[in-house]
Short mmCIF file of C-alpha atoms in Angstrom, two decimals:
data_model
loop_
_atom_site.label_atom_id
_atom_site.label_comp_id
_atom_site.label_asym_id
_atom_site.label_seq_id
_atom_site.Cartn_x
_atom_site.Cartn_y
_atom_site.Cartn_z
CA MET L 1 -0.96 19.57 -5.84
CA GLY L 2 -1.63 15.85 -6.03
CA ARG L 3 -0.66 13.18 -3.56
CA LEU L 4 -0.77 9.43 -2.99
CA THR L 5 -1.68 8.10 0.44
CA THR L 6 -2.64 4.77 1.95
CA HIS L 7 -3.64 3.21 5.23
CA VAL L 8 -4.12 -0.34 6.44
CA LEU L 9 -6.83 -1.57 8.78
CA ASP L 10 -6.65 -4.99 10.41
CA THR L 11 -10.27 -6.09 10.20
CA ALA L 12 -9.66 -9.26 12.23
CA LEU L 13 -8.45 -7.23 15.22
CA GLY L 14 -10.60 -4.18 14.53
CA GLN L 15 -7.67 -1.76 14.63
CA PRO L 16 -5.09 -0.02 12.45
CA ALA L 17 -2.26 -2.25 11.21
CA GLN L 18 0.83 -0.78 12.84
CA GLY L 19 4.28 -1.81 11.59
CA LEU L 20 3.27 -3.09 8.15
CA ARG L 21 5.89 -2.54 5.45
CA ILE L 22 4.77 -1.05 2.13
CA ASP L 23 6.82 -0.68 -1.07
CA LEU L 24 5.84 1.67 -3.90
CA PHE L 25 6.83 0.91 -7.49
CA ARG L 26 6.35 2.79 -10.75
CA PHE L 27 6.31 1.07 -14.13
CA GLU L 28 8.56 2.70 -16.69
CA ASN L 29 8.35 0.91 -20.04
CA ASP L 30 8.92 -2.73 -19.07
CA ASP L 31 10.77 -1.92 -15.85
CA ARG L 32 9.30 -1.98 -12.35
CA VAL L 33 11.17 0.71 -10.42
CA LEU L 34 11.13 0.88 -6.61
CA LEU L 35 10.39 4.48 -5.60
CA LYS L 36 10.26 4.13 -1.82
CA GLY L 37 9.37 2.01 1.16
CA ALA L 38 7.45 2.94 4.27
CA VAL L 39 6.12 1.38 7.47
CA THR L 40 2.69 2.12 8.86
CA ASN L 41 2.44 4.07 12.11
CA ALA L 42 0.08 3.53 15.08
CA ASP L 43 -2.82 4.85 12.97
CA GLY L 44 -2.09 2.37 10.14
CA ARG L 45 -0.91 5.23 7.93
CA CYS L 46 2.41 6.36 6.54
CA ASP L 47 3.88 9.41 8.25
CA SER L 48 3.86 11.34 4.97
CA PRO L 49 2.33 10.92 1.50
CA LEU L 50 4.00 8.27 -0.63
CA LEU L 51 3.99 10.72 -3.53
CA HIS L 52 3.26 14.43 -3.57
CA ASP L 53 3.71 17.59 -5.60
CA GLU L 54 6.33 17.12 -8.34
CA GLU L 55 6.66 13.38 -7.61
CA MET L 56 3.07 12.80 -8.79
CA ARG L 57 3.10 11.79 -12.43
CA ALA L 58 0.53 10.03 -14.55
CA GLY L 59 1.36 6.37 -15.01
CA LEU L 60 1.09 2.84 -13.71
CA TYR L 61 2.05 2.14 -10.08
CA GLU L 62 2.06 -0.75 -7.64
CA LEU L 63 1.84 -0.82 -3.87
CA VAL L 64 3.14 -4.03 -2.30
CA PHE L 65 1.88 -4.63 1.22
CA HIS L 66 4.02 -7.03 3.29
CA ALA L 67 0.99 -8.61 4.97
CA GLY L 68 2.58 -11.94 5.93
CA GLY L 69 5.22 -10.37 8.15
CA TYR L 70 2.69 -8.10 9.80
CA LEU L 71 0.19 -10.91 10.40
CA MET L 72 2.85 -13.13 11.99
CA LEU L 73 3.86 -10.36 14.38
CA SER L 74 0.23 -9.54 15.19
CA GLY L 75 -0.23 -12.95 16.78
CA ALA L 76 -2.75 -14.16 14.21
CA LYS L 77 -3.10 -17.92 14.01
CA LEU L 78 -1.69 -18.69 10.56
CA PRO L 79 -1.07 -21.85 8.56
CA ASP L 80 2.46 -22.61 7.34
CA PRO L 81 2.95 -21.09 4.85
CA PRO L 82 0.49 -18.26 5.53
CA PHE L 83 -2.37 -17.83 3.08
CA LEU L 84 -1.45 -14.17 2.45
CA ASP L 85 2.08 -12.85 2.19
CA LEU L 86 2.77 -10.04 -0.27
CA ILE L 87 -0.30 -8.20 -1.54
CA PRO L 88 0.33 -6.21 -4.74
CA ILE L 89 -2.17 -3.56 -5.79
CA ARG L 90 -1.51 -2.20 -9.29
CA PHE L 91 -3.30 1.02 -10.18
CA GLY L 92 -3.10 3.96 -12.54
CA ILE L 93 -2.73 7.65 -11.84
CA SER L 94 -4.28 9.70 -14.61
CA ASP L 95 -4.48 13.09 -12.89
CA SER L 96 -1.25 14.19 -11.21
CA HIS L 97 -3.10 17.00 -9.41
CA ALA L 98 -5.62 14.71 -7.68
CA HIS L 99 -5.50 12.92 -4.34
CA TYR L 100 -5.24 9.14 -4.75
CA HIS L 101 -5.90 7.21 -1.56
CA VAL L 102 -5.43 3.43 -1.77
CA PRO L 103 -6.41 1.76 1.53
CA LEU L 104 -6.11 -1.91 2.42
CA LEU L 105 -8.59 -3.74 4.66
CA LEU L 106 -6.75 -6.84 5.85
CA SER L 107 -7.42 -10.11 7.67
CA PRO L 108 -5.39 -13.36 7.67
CA PHE L 109 -7.51 -14.89 4.88
CA GLY L 110 -8.71 -11.95 2.81
CA TYR L 111 -8.35 -8.32 1.88
CA SER L 112 -10.09 -5.57 -0.04
CA THR L 113 -9.17 -2.18 -1.43
CA TYR L 114 -10.81 0.76 -3.15
CA ARG L 115 -10.01 4.30 -4.21
CA GLY L 116 -10.71 6.34 -1.12
CA SER L 117 -10.70 10.04 -0.46
#
């Protein structure tokens, strides 16, 4: 069955981003519905898939990474207000039986993402 996973790497520190909050939303018609929240573990990953099995449905989703809070706690030297705060990544799931992995590579002044495996 399909699943949705993510992980966050702090490229400025060269390590996984532990303690970063992530919210998962699904778009239903014009409504943005919060499905769940999670916090990354010591490996920068969530302890379990964000979606799996019957929860996986085709549609439009959004992961919101709470980067600002994480970066402040990491000791990064940040301007006030920080350049990055909430990072939304909106993506589509077309195959509910596939594995969708949406990682975030993060630094205080930039980020990137891709569909991983």
